Each structure stands twice: as structure tokens, then as C-alpha cells.
Short mmCIF file of C-alpha atoms and ligand atoms in Angstrom, two decimals:
data_model
loop_
_atom_site.label_atom_id
_atom_site.label_comp_id
_atom_site.label_asym_id
_atom_site.label_seq_id
_atom_site.Cartn_x
_atom_site.Cartn_y
_atom_site.Cartn_z
CA MET C 1 24.83 -14.74 -11.92
CA LYS C 2 24.89 -11.36 -13.67
CA PHE C 3 22.29 -9.07 -15.14
CA ILE C 4 23.03 -7.08 -18.85
CA VAL C 5 20.62 -4.70 -19.64
CA ASN C 6 20.66 -2.85 -22.93
CA ASN C 7 19.98 0.74 -22.77
CA GLY C 8 16.78 2.43 -23.65
CA GLY C 9 13.18 0.99 -23.98
CA SER C 10 9.93 1.91 -22.31
CA LEU C 11 7.30 0.23 -20.15
CA SER C 12 3.86 -0.76 -20.75
CA GLY C 13 1.27 -3.27 -19.81
CA ASN C 14 -0.29 -4.61 -16.49
CA ILE C 15 1.90 -6.44 -14.37
CA ARG C 16 1.78 -8.25 -10.90
CA VAL C 17 4.97 -8.51 -8.89
CA PRO C 18 5.55 -11.01 -6.51
CA GLY C 19 3.69 -11.10 -2.63
CA ASP C 20 4.74 -8.62 0.01
CA LYS C 21 7.95 -9.85 1.86
CA SER C 22 6.97 -8.59 5.22
CA ILE C 23 3.83 -9.95 5.22
CA SER C 24 4.65 -13.16 4.12
CA HIS C 25 7.36 -13.64 6.84
CA ARG C 26 4.40 -12.96 9.37
CA SER C 27 2.05 -14.98 7.93
CA ILE C 28 3.98 -18.06 8.57
CA MET C 29 5.23 -16.85 11.99
CA PHE C 30 1.48 -16.32 13.34
CA GLY C 31 0.35 -19.15 11.27
CA ALA C 32 2.92 -21.60 12.96
CA LEU C 33 1.61 -20.10 16.44
CA ALA C 34 -1.73 -20.13 15.99
CA GLU C 35 -4.24 -22.62 17.03
CA GLY C 36 -5.83 -24.16 13.93
CA VAL C 37 -4.96 -24.29 10.05
CA THR C 38 -4.15 -21.01 8.14
CA ARG C 39 -4.37 -20.87 4.68
CA VAL C 40 -2.32 -17.98 2.94
CA THR C 41 -2.70 -17.13 -0.74
CA GLY C 42 -0.27 -14.64 -2.67
CA PHE C 43 2.98 -15.79 -0.58
CA LEU C 44 6.61 -14.60 -1.56
CA GLU C 45 7.95 -17.46 -2.97
CA GLY C 46 11.49 -15.88 -2.31
CA GLU C 47 14.70 -17.13 -0.57
CA ASP C 48 14.01 -14.80 2.45
CA SER C 49 10.52 -15.89 3.38
CA LEU C 50 11.27 -19.62 2.23
CA ASN C 51 13.95 -19.62 4.98
CA THR C 52 11.25 -18.53 7.78
CA MET C 53 8.92 -21.46 6.59
CA ARG C 54 12.01 -23.89 6.57
CA VAL C 55 13.05 -22.51 10.39
CA PHE C 56 9.42 -23.36 11.39
CA GLN C 57 9.31 -26.90 9.66
CA ALA C 58 12.82 -27.59 11.64
CA MET C 59 10.62 -26.86 14.89
CA GLY C 60 8.02 -29.45 13.74
CA VAL C 61 5.31 -27.43 12.19
CA GLU C 62 3.73 -29.13 9.13
CA ILE C 63 3.54 -26.28 6.46
CA GLU C 64 1.95 -27.43 2.71
CA GLY C 65 3.12 -25.55 -0.41
CA PRO C 66 4.04 -23.01 -1.21
CA GLU C 67 2.28 -23.96 -4.43
CA ASP C 68 1.17 -21.10 -6.83
CA GLY C 69 1.80 -18.75 -3.60
CA ARG C 70 -0.80 -21.03 -1.58
CA VAL C 71 0.57 -22.15 1.73
CA VAL C 72 -1.32 -24.25 4.30
CA ILE C 73 0.10 -23.98 8.02
CA HIS C 74 -0.92 -26.29 10.72
CA GLY C 75 -0.85 -24.09 13.87
CA VAL C 76 0.77 -25.81 16.95
CA GLY C 77 -0.45 -23.37 19.47
CA MET C 78 2.11 -20.90 21.22
CA ARG C 79 3.75 -23.72 23.27
CA GLY C 80 3.73 -26.10 20.54
CA LEU C 81 7.27 -25.48 18.68
CA GLN C 82 10.05 -28.16 19.47
CA ALA C 83 13.53 -27.78 19.70
CA PRO C 84 15.09 -27.90 16.32
CA GLY C 85 18.28 -29.87 16.96
CA ARG C 86 20.50 -27.84 14.81
CA ALA C 87 21.09 -23.95 14.19
CA LEU C 88 18.72 -22.42 12.15
CA ASP C 89 20.18 -20.57 9.21
CA VAL C 90 17.82 -17.67 7.76
CA GLY C 91 20.42 -16.68 5.05
CA ASN C 92 19.97 -13.10 3.78
CA SER C 93 16.88 -12.40 5.84
CA GLY C 94 17.20 -9.54 8.55
CA THR C 95 13.47 -9.86 9.18
CA SER C 96 13.83 -13.59 9.62
CA MET C 97 16.48 -12.95 12.35
CA ARG C 98 15.02 -10.40 14.22
CA LEU C 99 11.14 -11.15 14.52
CA LEU C 100 12.59 -14.85 15.26
CA ALA C 101 15.17 -13.49 18.16
CA GLY C 102 12.06 -12.14 19.71
CA LEU C 103 9.58 -15.20 19.11
CA LEU C 104 12.19 -17.77 20.33
CA ALA C 105 13.32 -15.97 23.27
CA GLY C 106 9.67 -16.67 24.52
CA GLN C 107 10.42 -20.66 24.04
CA GLU C 108 11.60 -23.49 26.42
CA PHE C 109 14.55 -24.68 24.59
CA ASP C 110 17.77 -23.33 23.21
CA VAL C 111 18.28 -22.20 19.62
CA GLU C 112 21.15 -20.71 17.34
CA LEU C 113 20.22 -18.48 14.54
CA THR C 114 22.86 -18.17 11.81
CA GLY C 115 22.81 -16.05 8.39
CA ASP C 116 24.95 -15.85 5.29
CA ASN C 117 28.04 -13.52 4.68
CA SER C 118 25.91 -10.15 4.32
CA LEU C 119 23.51 -10.77 7.69
CA SER C 120 26.58 -11.88 9.49
CA LYS C 121 27.77 -8.19 9.53
CA ARG C 122 24.48 -6.79 10.38
CA PRO C 123 23.36 -4.92 14.04
CA MET C 124 21.62 -7.29 16.12
CA LYS C 125 22.16 -5.47 19.45
CA ARG C 126 18.96 -3.59 18.82
CA VAL C 127 17.08 -6.78 19.69
CA THR C 128 18.97 -8.42 22.01
CA GLU C 129 19.13 -5.34 24.23
CA PRO C 130 15.50 -4.89 24.47
CA LEU C 131 15.13 -8.68 24.88
CA ALA C 132 17.78 -8.85 27.71
CA ARG C 133 15.66 -6.28 29.45
CA MET C 134 12.60 -8.68 29.56
CA GLY C 135 15.12 -11.42 31.01
CA ALA C 136 16.00 -13.32 27.71
CA LYS C 137 19.59 -14.74 27.34
CA VAL C 138 20.87 -14.11 24.15
CA ASP C 139 24.51 -14.40 23.19
CA THR C 140 25.83 -12.85 19.76
CA ALA C 141 29.35 -12.74 18.20
CA GLU C 142 31.70 -9.97 18.51
CA GLY C 143 30.12 -6.33 18.26
CA GLY C 144 26.62 -7.59 18.71
CA ARG C 145 26.77 -9.36 15.12
CA PRO C 146 25.23 -12.84 14.51
CA PRO C 147 24.82 -15.81 15.11
CA LEU C 148 22.46 -15.31 18.10
CA ARG C 149 22.40 -17.90 20.83
CA ILE C 150 18.92 -17.62 22.08
CA HIS C 151 18.92 -19.59 25.86
CA GLY C 152 15.00 -20.15 26.42
CA SER C 153 13.54 -20.25 29.79
CA GLY C 154 10.21 -19.73 28.94
CA ALA C 155 9.43 -16.75 31.32
CA LEU C 156 10.08 -13.23 30.01
CA GLN C 157 8.87 -10.10 32.06
CA ALA C 158 6.62 -7.39 30.34
CA ILE C 159 8.64 -4.00 29.50
CA GLN C 160 7.80 -0.46 28.37
CA TYR C 161 10.49 0.02 25.67
CA ALA C 162 11.67 3.57 23.86
CA MET C 163 13.35 2.50 20.68
CA PRO C 164 15.99 4.49 19.71
CA MET C 165 15.57 4.08 16.05
CA ALA C 166 12.43 3.73 13.84
CA SER C 167 12.70 0.39 12.82
CA ALA C 168 9.52 -2.11 12.59
CA GLN C 169 11.95 -5.17 12.91
CA VAL C 170 12.76 -4.33 16.58
CA LYS C 171 9.18 -3.02 17.19
CA SER C 172 7.78 -6.59 16.11
CA CYS C 173 10.69 -8.27 18.02
CA VAL C 174 9.67 -6.58 21.32
CA LEU C 175 5.73 -7.41 20.52
CA LEU C 176 6.62 -11.18 19.76
CA ALA C 177 8.36 -11.73 22.66
CA GLY C 178 5.60 -9.91 24.60
CA MET C 179 3.17 -12.34 23.43
CA TYR C 180 5.26 -14.78 25.86
CA ALA C 181 5.26 -12.21 28.72
CA GLN C 182 2.89 -11.88 31.64
CA GLY C 183 1.20 -8.43 31.43
CA LYS C 184 1.67 -5.54 29.07
CA THR C 185 4.48 -4.76 26.60
CA CYS C 186 4.65 -1.51 24.95
CA VAL C 187 6.87 -0.11 22.20
CA THR C 188 7.36 3.74 21.42
CA GLU C 189 8.08 4.47 17.95
CA PRO C 190 10.42 7.70 17.45
CA ALA C 191 8.25 7.62 13.79
CA PRO C 192 5.77 5.70 12.06
CA THR C 193 7.12 2.25 10.58
CA ARG C 194 5.40 -0.54 9.11
CA ASP C 195 2.25 -1.72 11.28
CA HIS C 196 1.80 -5.44 9.50
CA THR C 197 2.72 -7.18 12.82
CA GLU C 198 0.08 -5.20 14.42
CA ARG C 199 -2.79 -5.60 11.93
CA MET C 200 -2.08 -9.47 11.68
CA LEU C 201 -2.37 -9.91 15.45
CA THR C 202 -5.56 -8.23 15.01
CA ALA C 203 -6.21 -10.55 12.00
CA PHE C 204 -5.27 -13.79 14.45
CA GLY C 205 -7.61 -12.31 17.16
CA TRP C 206 -5.24 -10.89 19.28
CA PRO C 207 -5.44 -6.80 18.63
CA VAL C 208 -2.57 -4.73 20.03
CA GLU C 209 -3.50 -1.61 21.67
CA LYS C 210 -2.40 1.46 20.09
CA ASN C 211 -2.10 4.86 21.56
CA GLY C 212 -0.26 7.66 19.77
CA ASP C 213 3.02 6.43 19.03
CA THR C 214 3.13 3.52 21.46
CA VAL C 215 1.66 0.05 21.06
CA CYS C 216 1.25 -2.18 23.35
CA ILE C 217 0.67 -6.27 23.97
CA GLU C 218 -0.90 -8.15 26.52
CA GLY C 219 0.49 -11.49 27.36
CA PRO C 220 0.37 -14.29 27.43
CA ALA C 221 -1.28 -14.15 23.73
CA LYS C 222 -3.29 -16.70 22.07
CA LEU C 223 -3.44 -16.71 18.43
CA ARG C 224 -6.50 -18.15 16.03
CA ALA C 225 -5.84 -19.52 12.72
CA CYS C 226 -7.09 -17.18 9.86
CA ASP C 227 -6.83 -16.65 6.04
CA ILE C 228 -4.26 -14.32 4.81
CA ASP C 229 -4.05 -12.62 0.94
CA VAL C 230 -0.54 -11.49 0.65
CA PRO C 231 -0.90 -8.08 -1.51
CA ALA C 232 2.02 -7.46 -4.32
CA ASP C 233 5.06 -5.91 -2.57
CA ILE C 234 4.93 -2.30 -2.72
CA SER C 235 8.75 -2.53 -2.62
CA SER C 236 8.91 -4.67 -5.54
CA ALA C 237 6.35 -2.44 -7.28
CA ALA C 238 8.72 0.72 -6.74
CA PHE C 239 11.38 -0.27 -9.35
CA PHE C 240 8.36 -0.12 -12.21
CA MET C 241 7.35 3.06 -10.68
CA VAL C 242 10.32 4.44 -10.87
CA ALA C 243 11.13 2.74 -14.28
CA ALA C 244 7.71 4.12 -15.98
CA SER C 245 8.68 7.43 -14.59
CA ILE C 246 11.87 7.93 -16.14
CA ALA C 247 11.78 6.11 -19.44
CA PRO C 248 9.70 7.92 -22.14
CA ASP C 249 6.36 7.06 -23.50
CA SER C 250 5.77 4.61 -20.68
CA ASP C 251 2.61 3.53 -19.09
CA ILE C 252 2.30 0.29 -16.94
CA THR C 253 -0.15 -0.53 -14.28
CA LEU C 254 0.80 -2.35 -11.37
CA GLU C 255 -1.85 -4.85 -9.98
CA HIS C 256 -2.73 -5.71 -6.54
CA VAL C 257 -0.50 -3.37 -4.58
CA GLY C 258 -0.40 -3.39 -0.83
CA VAL C 259 -0.87 0.28 -0.21
CA ASN C 260 -0.59 0.31 3.67
CA PRO C 261 -0.24 4.12 4.77
CA THR C 262 3.01 2.76 6.89
CA ARG C 263 4.83 1.61 3.15
CA THR C 264 3.40 4.51 0.88
CA GLY C 265 6.41 6.75 1.47
CA ILE C 266 7.48 5.87 -2.02
CA ILE C 267 4.29 7.16 -3.81
CA ASP C 268 4.72 10.62 -1.72
CA ILE C 269 7.89 11.07 -2.74
CA LEU C 270 7.77 10.23 -6.34
CA GLN C 271 4.48 12.40 -6.62
CA LEU C 272 6.14 15.34 -4.70
CA MET C 273 9.14 14.79 -7.74
CA GLY C 274 6.46 15.14 -10.14
CA ALA C 275 5.62 11.55 -11.17
CA ASN C 276 2.20 10.63 -12.63
CA LEU C 277 1.17 7.94 -10.31
CA GLU C 278 -2.52 7.09 -10.30
CA LEU C 279 -4.23 4.77 -7.39
CA LEU C 280 -7.04 3.07 -9.00
CA ASN C 281 -9.58 0.50 -7.65
CA PRO C 282 -8.64 0.85 -3.80
CA ARG C 283 -10.19 -1.75 -1.46
CA GLU C 284 -9.05 -3.35 1.47
CA VAL C 285 -7.87 -7.25 1.52
CA GLY C 286 -7.41 -9.04 4.65
CA GLY C 287 -6.91 -5.98 6.99
CA GLU C 288 -4.18 -4.28 4.60
CA PRO C 289 -5.32 -1.67 1.83
CA VAL C 290 -4.56 -2.67 -1.63
CA ALA C 291 -4.59 -0.46 -5.15
CA ASP C 292 -3.82 -0.79 -8.64
CA ILE C 293 -1.32 1.73 -9.47
CA ARG C 294 -1.06 3.19 -12.90
CA VAL C 295 2.30 5.13 -13.82
CA ARG C 296 3.16 7.06 -16.68
CA SER C 297 6.41 8.64 -17.97
CA ALA C 298 6.96 12.51 -16.01
CA GLN C 299 9.58 14.89 -15.98
CA LEU C 300 10.79 14.43 -12.55
CA LYS C 301 12.20 17.16 -10.57
CA GLY C 302 14.84 17.24 -7.46
CA ILE C 303 13.53 17.88 -4.32
CA HIS C 304 14.68 17.51 -0.45
CA VAL C 305 13.11 14.58 0.67
CA PRO C 306 10.91 15.24 3.90
CA GLU C 307 12.78 13.18 6.74
CA GLU C 308 9.18 11.69 8.17
CA LEU C 309 8.67 9.97 4.87
CA VAL C 310 12.18 8.08 5.24
CA PRO C 311 11.05 4.98 7.22
CA LEU C 312 7.61 4.93 5.13
CA ALA C 313 10.19 4.04 2.09
CA ILE C 314 12.97 2.78 3.54
CA ASP C 315 13.70 -0.22 1.11
CA GLU C 316 13.04 2.02 -1.86
CA PHE C 317 16.02 4.47 -1.45
CA PRO C 318 18.41 2.39 -3.99
CA VAL C 319 15.73 2.86 -6.86
CA LEU C 320 14.66 6.64 -5.64
CA PHE C 321 18.63 7.67 -6.15
CA VAL C 322 17.82 6.38 -9.44
CA ALA C 323 14.95 8.57 -10.19
CA ALA C 324 16.84 11.40 -8.72
CA ALA C 325 19.89 10.93 -11.23
CA CYS C 326 17.15 11.54 -13.76
CA ALA C 327 15.31 14.22 -12.35
CA GLU C 328 15.76 18.15 -13.01
CA GLY C 329 18.33 19.79 -10.37
CA GLU C 330 19.28 18.50 -7.06
CA THR C 331 17.80 15.84 -4.73
CA VAL C 332 18.96 15.46 -0.95
CA VAL C 333 18.12 12.96 1.01
CA THR C 334 18.65 13.16 5.03
CA GLY C 335 17.77 11.25 8.24
CA ALA C 336 18.48 7.87 6.15
CA GLU C 337 21.23 6.60 8.13
CA GLU C 338 19.67 3.24 8.61
CA LEU C 339 20.34 2.62 4.93
CA ARG C 340 24.06 2.07 5.80
CA VAL C 341 23.25 -1.23 7.70
CA LYS C 342 20.56 -2.69 5.35
CA GLU C 343 22.02 -5.95 2.90
CA SER C 344 24.47 -3.42 2.00
CA ASP C 345 25.66 -0.23 3.17
CA ARG C 346 22.95 1.33 0.46
CA ILE C 347 24.25 5.09 0.62
CA GLN C 348 27.75 4.19 -0.25
CA VAL C 349 27.23 1.32 -2.53
CA MET C 350 24.38 3.26 -4.60
CA ALA C 351 26.83 6.54 -4.52
CA ASP C 352 29.85 4.36 -5.88
CA GLY C 353 27.19 2.97 -8.46
CA LEU C 354 25.73 6.15 -9.71
CA GLN C 355 29.60 8.08 -9.82
CA THR C 356 30.36 5.17 -12.20
CA LEU C 357 27.59 6.10 -14.62
CA GLY C 358 28.90 9.47 -14.48
CA VAL C 359 26.28 10.75 -12.02
CA ASP C 360 27.34 13.51 -9.46
CA ALA C 361 26.12 11.67 -6.39
CA ARG C 362 27.75 12.83 -2.87
CA PRO C 363 27.18 10.41 -0.02
CA THR C 364 26.82 11.91 3.64
CA ALA C 365 26.48 10.23 6.68
CA ASP C 366 22.66 10.00 6.68
CA GLY C 367 21.93 10.42 3.09
CA MET C 368 23.16 11.75 -0.13
CA VAL C 369 23.04 14.69 -2.54
CA ILE C 370 22.25 13.84 -6.19
CA GLN C 371 22.65 16.31 -9.08
CA GLY C 372 19.81 15.11 -11.67
CA LEU C 373 20.77 14.91 -15.24
CA GLY C 374 17.46 16.33 -16.37
CA ALA C 375 15.08 15.81 -19.26
CA ASN C 376 17.64 15.52 -21.72
CA GLY C 377 20.35 13.95 -19.79
CA CYS C 378 21.57 10.37 -20.15
CA LEU C 379 23.59 8.23 -17.19
CA GLY C 380 26.73 6.66 -18.27
CA SER C 381 27.10 2.79 -19.12
CA GLY C 382 29.39 -0.02 -17.93
CA GLY C 383 29.64 -2.63 -14.96
CA VAL C 384 28.12 -1.81 -11.50
CA LEU C 385 28.80 -3.41 -8.13
CA SER C 386 25.87 -5.00 -6.43
CA HIS C 387 27.66 -5.82 -3.44
CA ASP C 388 25.07 -8.93 -3.44
CA ASP C 389 22.24 -6.60 -2.40
CA HIS C 390 18.98 -7.44 -4.25
CA ARG C 391 17.64 -4.04 -4.12
CA ILE C 392 20.76 -2.33 -5.50
CA ALA C 393 20.87 -5.17 -8.43
CA MET C 394 17.27 -4.11 -9.58
CA ALA C 395 17.43 -0.44 -8.94
CA PHE C 396 20.82 -0.12 -11.54
CA SER C 397 18.93 -2.46 -13.81
CA MET C 398 16.14 0.29 -14.27
CA ALA C 399 18.95 2.96 -14.77
CA ALA C 400 19.60 1.39 -18.34
CA LEU C 401 16.23 2.89 -19.10
CA ARG C 402 17.95 6.20 -19.33
CA ALA C 403 21.74 5.19 -19.97
CA SER C 404 23.85 5.77 -23.15
CA GLY C 405 24.88 2.21 -23.01
CA ALA C 406 24.31 -1.27 -21.43
CA ILE C 407 24.71 -1.60 -17.66
CA GLU C 408 26.15 -4.80 -16.64
CA ILE C 409 25.35 -5.88 -12.92
CA ASP C 410 27.20 -8.32 -11.07
CA ASP C 411 26.24 -10.86 -8.21
CA THR C 412 22.61 -10.95 -9.12
CA ASP C 413 21.67 -14.04 -7.24
CA ASN C 414 20.13 -12.12 -4.19
CA VAL C 415 17.37 -11.07 -6.49
CA ASN C 416 15.87 -14.13 -5.82
CA THR C 417 15.50 -13.25 -1.95
CA SER C 418 12.65 -10.67 -2.73
CA PHE C 419 11.68 -10.99 -6.25
CA PRO C 420 11.84 -14.01 -8.05
CA GLY C 421 11.02 -13.97 -11.72
CA PHE C 422 12.38 -10.61 -11.78
CA VAL C 423 14.05 -10.77 -15.34
CA GLU C 424 11.16 -12.13 -17.11
CA LEU C 425 8.50 -9.89 -15.26
CA SER C 426 10.85 -7.03 -16.45
CA GLN C 427 11.28 -8.30 -19.88
CA ARG C 428 7.30 -8.46 -20.10
CA ALA C 429 7.08 -4.95 -19.21
CA GLY C 430 9.69 -3.81 -21.94
CA LEU C 431 13.35 -4.19 -20.02
CA ALA C 432 15.91 -5.10 -22.22
CA ILE C 433 17.38 -7.43 -19.13
CA ALA C 434 19.31 -10.68 -19.83
CA GLN C 435 21.07 -12.71 -17.52
CA ALA C 436 24.49 -14.93 -17.83
C1 S3P I 501 11.04 -4.95 7.66
C2 S3P I 501 11.24 -3.90 7.99
C3 S3P I 501 12.41 -2.87 7.75
C4 S3P I 501 12.99 -3.14 6.21
C5 S3P I 501 12.81 -4.50 5.97
C6 S3P I 501 11.35 -5.67 6.12
C7 S3P I 501 10.03 -5.75 8.34
O1 S3P I 501 13.69 -2.91 8.51
O2 S3P I 501 13.95 -2.45 5.85
O3 S3P I 501 13.55 -4.88 4.78
O4 S3P I 501 9.43 -6.89 7.46
O5 S3P I 501 9.74 -5.35 9.53
P1 S3P I 501 13.58 -1.86 9.64
O6 S3P I 501 12.61 -1.88 10.56
O7 S3P I 501 14.84 -2.51 10.19
O8 S3P I 501 13.96 -0.75 9.14
#
């Protein structure tokens, strides 16, 4: 599949993007381990969260749906999972693999986790290292890559772990393993990262203890089923925030978006760049803050992105680089080396694509320096490579709004991992996109 996006246009109307990927994964994991029936609404029916669902079905958990975002999980309790009898394939999903590694290290059976080509190249030592300290035995392929072979013993030790990188996946992996350890497991993060695991543990009746940059869980844990309403994913909404900012005469409202403060780096960064964003009707839904976000066109200006905002916007950089290309002046991103180990090397791949479109985009070890084209500037047109990365494909789709001609993006199937219905919703909002 590829996208062909004709240039120009503006965005308008009210749209609701699909459910939050991080929260959807966690709703299945905690729902499966809880006692009782968990009902989820707004679940992301994308390949990544569906893979998490299939993994638990393979371990004997009865899960109904998804149907219109509704999922019903019949929890089996902390010790109720069954050995799957085959390797568990999580496809493209790093979140599934890293969080499951922690959860499965606490079981009494052996299990193998595999993934697709992209996931098979991603680093897993960041989770196997703390798990080994907890007494888990996890084998990897060469260089700490997947597949992971997890040898369950059922007995983990509580640890105090200082994370070397700001990663919510690593933090969550250790907390999930901590649910199966005797005593208090603590994780200290070098900078704040998304806290959906902590919030959802509270919703399932097993609150964590938070002290500054350290979060602790007492094991062994016991979870009680609850209802989860998954808000729209701010990481998917981000494409339209940038699109409506860079396309003249745009005015769009994104409905029911999750605005957890550990995820709103994209809003802060765009506002620093001069974007016209308004948070309307703020409310709280199931322990997560939610709002509607109105976005109107604005002349963006280049900035040095504050490093403390980087982990709070980590998945939004592909489209932020497009915003920077349309801004007036220079944008500098530093402290974002984690982008090199996402679904693709997002620093190199975005720099290559922007250069193809005539933008002066210089990759650095930990970020990028982009010379914006300014108010009257236009990106070039032509073919760009997505490297099978969903967020690269969607970011370059939005670039067409300010291009001199059509942009063609290859290998776009992976958009389904996080944003099913992207083409239809984008068309409705005003993007001239088609797939072939
Ligand atoms: C995620 C955490 C982030 C993010 C990923 C989802 C999560 O990864 O990039 O898409 O759900 O915990 P890191 O924690 O590795 O930065």
C-alpha cells in the first residue's frame, strides 16, 4: 500500500481520532490479571493493541470484542494465565514486548515473545537487564534483540532500579514484574515519562507510591476489575494539530483527546512555536484528563525545543519536524537520541525525507537542526520512504498541505498499527489523500 497526497487544502470540522494506544494495551493487561470482568470502551482497534489482546487469548483469557471500541475482559487473576503452547507474536509493538516481558517474568511457565522485522531490530537489553536483577532468566538473540525467551520461575525479587533512559516502557516493565515480587519494587526515572501504568494500577485497586521521581509498587499485587474509558490518542491527534497549524484557513476541533500532563509535550512545543491551540471542556474520565482541542492556522516560528519536553512528546517528533520545516527560522532538537530506536531511526528517516522535499534538515546524534521555509515557503514534492514506520507515513502525509505538488509515501500498511481509518478520517478533515 502507498499514500498519494495531493498538495494544498485546509482542515475543518470536528473529528475524533482512535483510542490511545498506551492505555489500550494496559487495559488488556490489567483486565486479564484482575479478578472479575473489565469493560473497556474507546479501545484502539489497531494492530498493536490487537496483538496484545491475542497474546492474552493465547494464554487462556476470554476476551469479547472489539466491537465499536468495546472490549470485555474476563480476568483470570494474577496466577490464572496458562502456558500458551506456542511463541507469542506481538508484530510491530514495542510496548507489547517490553511490558509483557515484565509481566511474563513473574509467571510459572516458559514463553517466547517474537515480533516483525522492525521490532526484531529494537533493543531489549533495557528490559532484560533490570529483570535479570530481579532474578528473572530471559534469553535474547544477539545484541539483546528479540525474540525473548522468558523462563518462568514464579519467584522474583523486589529491586530499586535507577533507569538509565527516560522510558515509560522500561518503567512499566519493572512495575509489572514488581507485581509478582515479594516486597517493594521501586523505579527512579531521569525525567518524567507517561504514567498510564501508575494511574491504571490505582483504578484497578492497587495504587503505587510516588515520591518525586521514584515510583514504588508493593508485591504481590492483587487487582480488582474496573471499567476503562480510553480517550482519543493525543499522539494521533498530533498529526491534525500540526496539519491545521500549517495549512492556511484551517479550524478543526479534535474531540475527547487524552491530555495527561505526561503526554502534552506536543501542545507545549507547538504553543512555544506560536500555534493557535485551545483546550476546551476539560474533564476527567476514569482517572485520565481529557479535553477537546481546537486548532487554527498560525504562522509558526522556529525554536530550540526544551529538552525536558522531549520525553513528553517522544512519539510526536516526526510530525513536529514537519511543523519545523514550515516555520519561520531555525528549529533545534536535542536530547532526543531515543528517536533513533523507535519503529525506525526517526532522526535519519525524517531528515532524509525532508531533504528529498527540499528542506535543509541536518540530523545530529540526538536530534535535528531544521531551517524553516517560513510563511511563503513551500516544500517540494515527490516520493518519500516511510521505512515501514506508521508515524513517518502520517507525518509526510501532512507535509503535502504545504507542498508544491503531490507527495507519495511508500509502505503505509503499518499505519494500521496505531491509526486504523487514518485515510478516511483525514479525507473528512480536508486532506487530499488516497491510497493505492
Ligand atoms: C510507550 C512509551 C514510549 C512510546 C511508545 C509507547 C508506552 O516508549 O514511544 O510509543 O506505552 O509506554 P518509551 O517508553 O520506550 O520511550
